[in-house]
GROMACS .gro file of N, CA and C in nm:
model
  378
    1UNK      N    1  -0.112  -2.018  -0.715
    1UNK     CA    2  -0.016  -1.952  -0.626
    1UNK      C    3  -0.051  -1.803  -0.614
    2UNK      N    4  -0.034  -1.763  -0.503
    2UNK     CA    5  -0.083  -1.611  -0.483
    2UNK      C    6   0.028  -1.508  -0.478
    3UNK      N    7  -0.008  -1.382  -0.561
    3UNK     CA    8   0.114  -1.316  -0.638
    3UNK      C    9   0.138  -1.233  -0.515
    4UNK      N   10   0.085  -1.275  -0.399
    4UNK     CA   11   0.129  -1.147  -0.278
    4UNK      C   12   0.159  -1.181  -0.143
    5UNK      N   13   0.173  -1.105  -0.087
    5UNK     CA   14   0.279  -1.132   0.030
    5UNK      C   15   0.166  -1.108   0.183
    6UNK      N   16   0.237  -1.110   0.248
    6UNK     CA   17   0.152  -1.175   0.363
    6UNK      C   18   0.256  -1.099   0.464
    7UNK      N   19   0.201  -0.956   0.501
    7UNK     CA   20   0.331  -0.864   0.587
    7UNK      C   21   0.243  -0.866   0.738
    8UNK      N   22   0.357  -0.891   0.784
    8UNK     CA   23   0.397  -0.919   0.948
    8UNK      C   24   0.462  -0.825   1.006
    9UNK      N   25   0.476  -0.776   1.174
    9UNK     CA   26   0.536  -0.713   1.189
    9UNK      C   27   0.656  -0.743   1.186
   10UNK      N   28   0.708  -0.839   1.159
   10UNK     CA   29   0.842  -0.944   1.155
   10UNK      C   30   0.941  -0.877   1.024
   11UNK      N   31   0.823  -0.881   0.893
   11UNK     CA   32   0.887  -0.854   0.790
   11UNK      C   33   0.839  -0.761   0.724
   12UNK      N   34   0.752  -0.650   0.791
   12UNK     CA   35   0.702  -0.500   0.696
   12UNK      C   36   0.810  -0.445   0.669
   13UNK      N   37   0.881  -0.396   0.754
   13UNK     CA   38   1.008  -0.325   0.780
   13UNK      C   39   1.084  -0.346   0.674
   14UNK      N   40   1.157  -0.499   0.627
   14UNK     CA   41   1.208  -0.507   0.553
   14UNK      C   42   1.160  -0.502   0.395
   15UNK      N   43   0.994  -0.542   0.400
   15UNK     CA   44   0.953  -0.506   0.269
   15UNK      C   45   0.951  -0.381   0.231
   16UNK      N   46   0.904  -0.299   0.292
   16UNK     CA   47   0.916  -0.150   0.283
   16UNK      C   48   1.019  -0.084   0.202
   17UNK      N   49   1.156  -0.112   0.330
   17UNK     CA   50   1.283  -0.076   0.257
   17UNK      C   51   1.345  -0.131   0.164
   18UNK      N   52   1.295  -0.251   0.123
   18UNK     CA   53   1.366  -0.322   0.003
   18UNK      C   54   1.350  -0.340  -0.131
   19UNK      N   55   1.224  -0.253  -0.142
   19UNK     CA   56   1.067  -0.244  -0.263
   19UNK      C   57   1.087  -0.108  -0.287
   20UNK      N   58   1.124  -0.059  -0.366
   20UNK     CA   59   1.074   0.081  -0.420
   20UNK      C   60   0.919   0.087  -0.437
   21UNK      N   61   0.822   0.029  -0.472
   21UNK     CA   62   0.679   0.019  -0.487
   21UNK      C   63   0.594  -0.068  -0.397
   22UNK      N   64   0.577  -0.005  -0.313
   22UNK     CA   65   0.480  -0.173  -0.236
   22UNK      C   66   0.298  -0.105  -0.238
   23UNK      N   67   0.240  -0.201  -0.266
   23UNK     CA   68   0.110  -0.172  -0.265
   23UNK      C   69   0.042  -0.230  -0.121
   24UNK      N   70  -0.013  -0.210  -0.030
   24UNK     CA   71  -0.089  -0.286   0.090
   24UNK      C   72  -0.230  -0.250   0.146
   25UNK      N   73  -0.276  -0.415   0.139
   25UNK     CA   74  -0.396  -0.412   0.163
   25UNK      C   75  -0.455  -0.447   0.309
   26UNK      N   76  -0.501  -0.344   0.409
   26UNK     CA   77  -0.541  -0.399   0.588
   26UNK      C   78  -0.655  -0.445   0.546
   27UNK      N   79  -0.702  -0.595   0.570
   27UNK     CA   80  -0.795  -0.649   0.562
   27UNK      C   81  -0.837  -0.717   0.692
   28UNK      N   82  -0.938  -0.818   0.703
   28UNK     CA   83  -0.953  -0.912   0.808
   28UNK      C   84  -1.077  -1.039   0.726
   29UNK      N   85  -1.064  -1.148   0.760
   29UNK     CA   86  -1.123  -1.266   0.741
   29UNK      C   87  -1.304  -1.215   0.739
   30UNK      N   88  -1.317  -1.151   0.841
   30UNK     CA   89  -1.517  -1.144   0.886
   30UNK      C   90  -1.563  -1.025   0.792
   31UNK      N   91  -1.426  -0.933   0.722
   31UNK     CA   92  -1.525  -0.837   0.645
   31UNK      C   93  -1.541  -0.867   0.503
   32UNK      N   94  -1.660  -0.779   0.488
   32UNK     CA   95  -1.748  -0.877   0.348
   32UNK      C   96  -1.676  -0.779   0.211
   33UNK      N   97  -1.663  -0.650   0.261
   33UNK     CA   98  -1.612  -0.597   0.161
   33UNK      C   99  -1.473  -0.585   0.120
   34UNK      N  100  -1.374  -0.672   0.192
   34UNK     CA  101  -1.247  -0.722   0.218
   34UNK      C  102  -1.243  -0.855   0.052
   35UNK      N  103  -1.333  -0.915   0.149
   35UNK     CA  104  -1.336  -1.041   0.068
   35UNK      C  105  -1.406  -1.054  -0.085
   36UNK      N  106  -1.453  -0.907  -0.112
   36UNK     CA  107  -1.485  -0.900  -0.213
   36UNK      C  108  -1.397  -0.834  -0.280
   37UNK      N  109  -1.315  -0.789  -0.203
   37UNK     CA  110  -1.186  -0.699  -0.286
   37UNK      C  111  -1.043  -0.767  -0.309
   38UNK      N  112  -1.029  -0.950  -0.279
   38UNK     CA  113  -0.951  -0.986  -0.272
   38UNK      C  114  -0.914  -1.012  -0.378
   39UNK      N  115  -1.005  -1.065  -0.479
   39UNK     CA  116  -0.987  -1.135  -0.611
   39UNK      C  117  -0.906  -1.020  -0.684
   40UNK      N  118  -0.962  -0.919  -0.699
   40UNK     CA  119  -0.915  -0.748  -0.761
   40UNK      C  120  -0.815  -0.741  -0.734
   41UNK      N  121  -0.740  -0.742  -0.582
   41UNK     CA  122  -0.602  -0.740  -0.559
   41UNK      C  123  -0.490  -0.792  -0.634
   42UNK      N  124  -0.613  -0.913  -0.609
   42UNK     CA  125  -0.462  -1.025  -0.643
   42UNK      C  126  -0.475  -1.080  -0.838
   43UNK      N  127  -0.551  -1.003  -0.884
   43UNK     CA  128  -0.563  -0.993  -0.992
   43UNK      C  129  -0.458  -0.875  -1.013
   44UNK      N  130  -0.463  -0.729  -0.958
   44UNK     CA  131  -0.366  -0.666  -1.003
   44UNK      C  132  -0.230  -0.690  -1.015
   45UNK      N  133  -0.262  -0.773  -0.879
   45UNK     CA  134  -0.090  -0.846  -0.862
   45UNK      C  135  -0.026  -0.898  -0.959
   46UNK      N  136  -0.100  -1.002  -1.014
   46UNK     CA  137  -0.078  -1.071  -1.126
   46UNK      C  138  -0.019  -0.993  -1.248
   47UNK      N  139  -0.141  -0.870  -1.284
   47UNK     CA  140  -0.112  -0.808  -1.388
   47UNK      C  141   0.039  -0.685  -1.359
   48UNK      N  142   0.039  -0.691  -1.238
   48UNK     CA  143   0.171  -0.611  -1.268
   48UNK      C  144   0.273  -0.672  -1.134
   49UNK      N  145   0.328  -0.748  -1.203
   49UNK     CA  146   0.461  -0.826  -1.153
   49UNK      C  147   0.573  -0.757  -1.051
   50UNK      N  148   0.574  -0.639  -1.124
   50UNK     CA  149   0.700  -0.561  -1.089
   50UNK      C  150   0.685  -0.509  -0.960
   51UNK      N  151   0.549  -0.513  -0.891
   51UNK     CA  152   0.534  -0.451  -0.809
   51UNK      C  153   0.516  -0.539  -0.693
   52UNK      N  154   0.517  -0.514  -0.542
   52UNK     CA  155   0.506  -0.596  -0.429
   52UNK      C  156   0.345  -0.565  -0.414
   53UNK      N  157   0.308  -0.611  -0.376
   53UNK     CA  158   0.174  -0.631  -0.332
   53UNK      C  159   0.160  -0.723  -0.169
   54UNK      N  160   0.170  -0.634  -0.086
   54UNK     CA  161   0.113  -0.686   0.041
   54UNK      C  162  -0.052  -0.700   0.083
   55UNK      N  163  -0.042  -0.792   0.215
   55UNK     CA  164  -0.157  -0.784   0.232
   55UNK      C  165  -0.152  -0.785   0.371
   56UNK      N  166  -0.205  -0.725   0.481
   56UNK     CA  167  -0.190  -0.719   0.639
   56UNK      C  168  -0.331  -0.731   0.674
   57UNK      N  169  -0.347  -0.891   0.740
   57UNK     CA  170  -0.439  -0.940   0.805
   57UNK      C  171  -0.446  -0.850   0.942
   58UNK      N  172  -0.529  -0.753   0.982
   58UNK     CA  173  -0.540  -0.689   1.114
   58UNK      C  174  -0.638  -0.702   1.197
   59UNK      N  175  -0.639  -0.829   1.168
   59UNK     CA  176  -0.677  -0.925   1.296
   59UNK      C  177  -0.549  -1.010   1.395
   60UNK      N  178  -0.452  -1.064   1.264
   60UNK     CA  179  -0.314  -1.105   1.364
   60UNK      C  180  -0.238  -0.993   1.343
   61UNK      N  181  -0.249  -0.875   1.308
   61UNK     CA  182  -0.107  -0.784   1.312
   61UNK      C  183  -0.184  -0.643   1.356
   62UNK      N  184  -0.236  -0.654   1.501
   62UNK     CA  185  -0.319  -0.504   1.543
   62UNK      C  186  -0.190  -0.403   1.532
   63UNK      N  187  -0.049  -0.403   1.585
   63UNK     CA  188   0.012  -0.329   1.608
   63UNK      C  189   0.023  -0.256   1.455
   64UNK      N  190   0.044  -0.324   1.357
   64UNK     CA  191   0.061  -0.274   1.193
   64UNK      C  192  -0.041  -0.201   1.174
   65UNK      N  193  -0.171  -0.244   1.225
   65UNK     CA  194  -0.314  -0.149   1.173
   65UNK      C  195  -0.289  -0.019   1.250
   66UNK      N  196  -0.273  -0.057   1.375
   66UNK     CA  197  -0.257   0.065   1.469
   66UNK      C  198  -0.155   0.176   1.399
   67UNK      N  199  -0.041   0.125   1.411
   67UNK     CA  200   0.089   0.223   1.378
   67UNK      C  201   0.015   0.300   1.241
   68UNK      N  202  -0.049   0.259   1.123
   68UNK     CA  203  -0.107   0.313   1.027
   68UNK      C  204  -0.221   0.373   1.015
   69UNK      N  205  -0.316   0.373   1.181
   69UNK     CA  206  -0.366   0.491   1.206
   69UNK      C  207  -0.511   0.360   1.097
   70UNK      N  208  -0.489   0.253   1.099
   70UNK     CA  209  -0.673   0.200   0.986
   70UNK      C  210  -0.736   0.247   1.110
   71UNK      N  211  -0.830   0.277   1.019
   71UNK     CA  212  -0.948   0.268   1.114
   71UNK      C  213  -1.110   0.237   1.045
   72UNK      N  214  -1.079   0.187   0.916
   72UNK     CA  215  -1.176   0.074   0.880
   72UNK      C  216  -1.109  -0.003   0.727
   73UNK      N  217  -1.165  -0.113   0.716
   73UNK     CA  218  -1.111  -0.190   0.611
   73UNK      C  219  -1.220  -0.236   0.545
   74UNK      N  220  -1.167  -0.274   0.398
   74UNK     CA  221  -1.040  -0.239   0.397
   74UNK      C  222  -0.965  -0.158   0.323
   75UNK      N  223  -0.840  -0.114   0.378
   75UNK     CA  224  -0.796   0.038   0.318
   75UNK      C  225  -0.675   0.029   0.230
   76UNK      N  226  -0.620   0.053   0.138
   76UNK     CA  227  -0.527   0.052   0.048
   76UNK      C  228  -0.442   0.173   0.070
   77UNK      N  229  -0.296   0.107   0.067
   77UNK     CA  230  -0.178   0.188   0.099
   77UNK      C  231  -0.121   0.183   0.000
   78UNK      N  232  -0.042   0.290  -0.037
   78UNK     CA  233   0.068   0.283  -0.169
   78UNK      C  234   0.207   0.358  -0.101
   79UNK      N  235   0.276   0.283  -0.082
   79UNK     CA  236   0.413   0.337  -0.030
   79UNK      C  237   0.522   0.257  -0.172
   80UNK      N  238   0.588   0.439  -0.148
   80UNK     CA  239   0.706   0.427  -0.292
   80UNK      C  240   0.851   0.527  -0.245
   81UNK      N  241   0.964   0.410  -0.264
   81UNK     CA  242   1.065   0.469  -0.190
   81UNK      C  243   1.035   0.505  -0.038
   82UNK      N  244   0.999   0.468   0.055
   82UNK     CA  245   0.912   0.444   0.226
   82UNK      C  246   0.859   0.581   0.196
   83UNK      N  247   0.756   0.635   0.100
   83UNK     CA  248   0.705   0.713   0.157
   83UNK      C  249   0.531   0.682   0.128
   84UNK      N  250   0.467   0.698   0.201
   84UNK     CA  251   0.332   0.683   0.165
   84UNK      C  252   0.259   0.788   0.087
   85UNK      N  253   0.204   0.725  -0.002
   85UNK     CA  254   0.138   0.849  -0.116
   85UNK      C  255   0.003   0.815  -0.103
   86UNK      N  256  -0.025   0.718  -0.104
   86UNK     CA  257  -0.157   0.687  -0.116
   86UNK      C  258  -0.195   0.615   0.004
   87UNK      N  259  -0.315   0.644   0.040
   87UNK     CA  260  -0.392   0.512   0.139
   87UNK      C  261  -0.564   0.563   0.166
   88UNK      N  262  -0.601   0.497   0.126
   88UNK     CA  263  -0.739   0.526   0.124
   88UNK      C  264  -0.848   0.427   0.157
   89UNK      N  265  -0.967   0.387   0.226
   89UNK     CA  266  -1.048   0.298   0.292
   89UNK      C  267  -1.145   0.286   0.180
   90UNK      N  268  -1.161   0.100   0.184
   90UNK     CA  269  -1.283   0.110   0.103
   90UNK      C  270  -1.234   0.039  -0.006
   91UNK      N  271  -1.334  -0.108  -0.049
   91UNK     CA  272  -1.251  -0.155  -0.180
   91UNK      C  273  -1.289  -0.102  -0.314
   92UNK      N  274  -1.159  -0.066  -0.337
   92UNK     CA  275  -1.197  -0.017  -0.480
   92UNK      C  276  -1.199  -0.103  -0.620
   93UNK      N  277  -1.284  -0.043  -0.678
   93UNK     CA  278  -1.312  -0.176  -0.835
   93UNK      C  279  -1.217  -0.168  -0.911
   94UNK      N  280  -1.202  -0.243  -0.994
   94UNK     CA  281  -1.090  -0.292  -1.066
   94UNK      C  282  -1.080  -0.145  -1.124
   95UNK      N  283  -1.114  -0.139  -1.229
   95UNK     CA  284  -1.078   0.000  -1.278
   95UNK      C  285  -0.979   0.112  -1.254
   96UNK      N  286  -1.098   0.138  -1.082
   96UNK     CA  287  -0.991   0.208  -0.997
   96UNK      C  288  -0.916   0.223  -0.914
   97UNK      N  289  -0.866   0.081  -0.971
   97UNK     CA  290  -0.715   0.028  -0.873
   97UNK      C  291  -0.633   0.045  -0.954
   98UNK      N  292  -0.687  -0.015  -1.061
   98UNK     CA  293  -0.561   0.006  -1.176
   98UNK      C  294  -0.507   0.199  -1.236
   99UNK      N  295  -0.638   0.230  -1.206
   99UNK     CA  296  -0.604   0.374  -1.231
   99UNK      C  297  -0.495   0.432  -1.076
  100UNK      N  298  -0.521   0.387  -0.993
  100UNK     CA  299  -0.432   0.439  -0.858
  100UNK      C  300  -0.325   0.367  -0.904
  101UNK      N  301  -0.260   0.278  -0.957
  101UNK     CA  302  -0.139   0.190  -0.908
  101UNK      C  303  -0.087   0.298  -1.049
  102UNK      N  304  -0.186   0.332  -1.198
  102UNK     CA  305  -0.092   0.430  -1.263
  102UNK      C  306  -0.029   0.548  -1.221
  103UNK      N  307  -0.102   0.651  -1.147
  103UNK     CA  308  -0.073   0.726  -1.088
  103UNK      C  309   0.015   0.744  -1.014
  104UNK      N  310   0.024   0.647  -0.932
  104UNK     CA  311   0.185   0.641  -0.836
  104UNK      C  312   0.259   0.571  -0.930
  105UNK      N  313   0.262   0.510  -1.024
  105UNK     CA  314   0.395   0.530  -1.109
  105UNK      C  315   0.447   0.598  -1.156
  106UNK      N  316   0.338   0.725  -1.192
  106UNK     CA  317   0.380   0.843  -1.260
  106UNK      C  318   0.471   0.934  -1.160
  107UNK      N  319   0.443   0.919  -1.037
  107UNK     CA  320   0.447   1.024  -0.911
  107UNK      C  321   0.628   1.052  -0.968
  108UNK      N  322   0.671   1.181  -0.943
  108UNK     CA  323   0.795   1.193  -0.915
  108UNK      C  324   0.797   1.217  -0.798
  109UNK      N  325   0.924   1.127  -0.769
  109UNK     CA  326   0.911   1.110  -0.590
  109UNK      C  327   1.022   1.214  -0.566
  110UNK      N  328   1.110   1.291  -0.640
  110UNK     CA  329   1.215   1.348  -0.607
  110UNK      C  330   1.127   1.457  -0.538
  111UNK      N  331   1.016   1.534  -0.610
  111UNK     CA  332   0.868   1.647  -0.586
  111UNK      C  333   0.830   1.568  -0.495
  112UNK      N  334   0.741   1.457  -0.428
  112UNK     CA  335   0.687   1.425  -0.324
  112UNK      C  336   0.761   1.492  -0.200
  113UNK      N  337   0.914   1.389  -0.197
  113UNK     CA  338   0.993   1.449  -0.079
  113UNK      C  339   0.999   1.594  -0.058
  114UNK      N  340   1.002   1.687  -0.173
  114UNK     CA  341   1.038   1.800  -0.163
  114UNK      C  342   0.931   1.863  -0.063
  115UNK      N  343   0.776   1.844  -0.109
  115UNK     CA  344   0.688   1.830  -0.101
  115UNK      C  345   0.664   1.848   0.012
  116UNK      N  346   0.724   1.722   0.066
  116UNK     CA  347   0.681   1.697   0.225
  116UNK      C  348   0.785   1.754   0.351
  117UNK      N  349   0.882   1.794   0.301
  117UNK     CA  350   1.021   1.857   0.359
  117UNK      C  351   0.929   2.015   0.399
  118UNK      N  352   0.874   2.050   0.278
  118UNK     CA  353   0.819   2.181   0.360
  118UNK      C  354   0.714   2.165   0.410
  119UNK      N  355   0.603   2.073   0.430
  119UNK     CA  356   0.482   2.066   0.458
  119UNK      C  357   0.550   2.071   0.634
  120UNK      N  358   0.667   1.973   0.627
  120UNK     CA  359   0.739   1.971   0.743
  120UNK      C  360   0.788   2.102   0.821
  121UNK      N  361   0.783   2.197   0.761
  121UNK     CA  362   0.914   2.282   0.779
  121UNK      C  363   1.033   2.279   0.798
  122UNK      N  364   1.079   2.174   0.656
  122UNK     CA  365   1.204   2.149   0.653
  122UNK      C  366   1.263   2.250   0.558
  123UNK      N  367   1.397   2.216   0.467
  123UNK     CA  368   1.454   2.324   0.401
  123UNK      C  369   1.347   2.393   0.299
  124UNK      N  370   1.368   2.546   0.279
  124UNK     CA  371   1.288   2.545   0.147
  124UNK      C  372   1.370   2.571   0.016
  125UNK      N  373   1.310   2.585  -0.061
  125UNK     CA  374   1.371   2.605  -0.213
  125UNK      C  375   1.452   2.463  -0.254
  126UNK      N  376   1.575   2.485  -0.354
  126UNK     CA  377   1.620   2.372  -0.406
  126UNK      C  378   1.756   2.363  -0.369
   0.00000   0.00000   0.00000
């Protein structure tokens, strides 16, 4: 049984908002370095439960690749609390997947938002 999910434009939306942690992978069937990065995935999956682990075929879901700006696969997203921290192209080896999925656990997201409020020119200070 496969520890991951299979996001649609039907049901990103709701995984997103309903997951404090979602991990996602834009892949497609014809790429070689996709399919070599699947086992790794879904091995991490395995090893850490707690977390969602998507996977967006962008071959049936162009609008999902689009809206996220891929523009080669396949690329790894890390969205925590809907915000994206991570996303980066290219499969990465076990190692350093597992080292990215520590890292955004560590993240304090209360500092991300803050973070990004001024990158915005939103409020400053606290």
């Amino acid at each position: 049984m496969s520890s991951t999910v299979e996001l649609t434009k039907e049901n990103f939306d709701q995984t997103v908002t309903e997951n404090e942690f979602v991990l996602i992978d834009f892949w497609a069937s014809w790429c070689g370095p996709c399919r070599s990065f699947a086992p790794v995935y879904e091995k991490a999956a395995q090893e850490n439960p707690d977390l969602v682990f998507g996977k967006v075929d962008t071959e049936a879901q162009p609008e999902l690749a689009q809206a996220f700006g891929i523009q080669s696969i396949p690329t790894l997203m890390i969205v925590r609390d809907q915000v994206a921290v991570f996303a980066q192209p290219g499969a990465l080896p076990e190692a350093a997947l597992t080292d990215v999925i520590g890292q955004a656990r560590k993240l304090d997201m209360d500092e991300v938002r803050k973070n990004i409020a001024e990158q915005e020119g939103g409020p400053q200070g606290e």
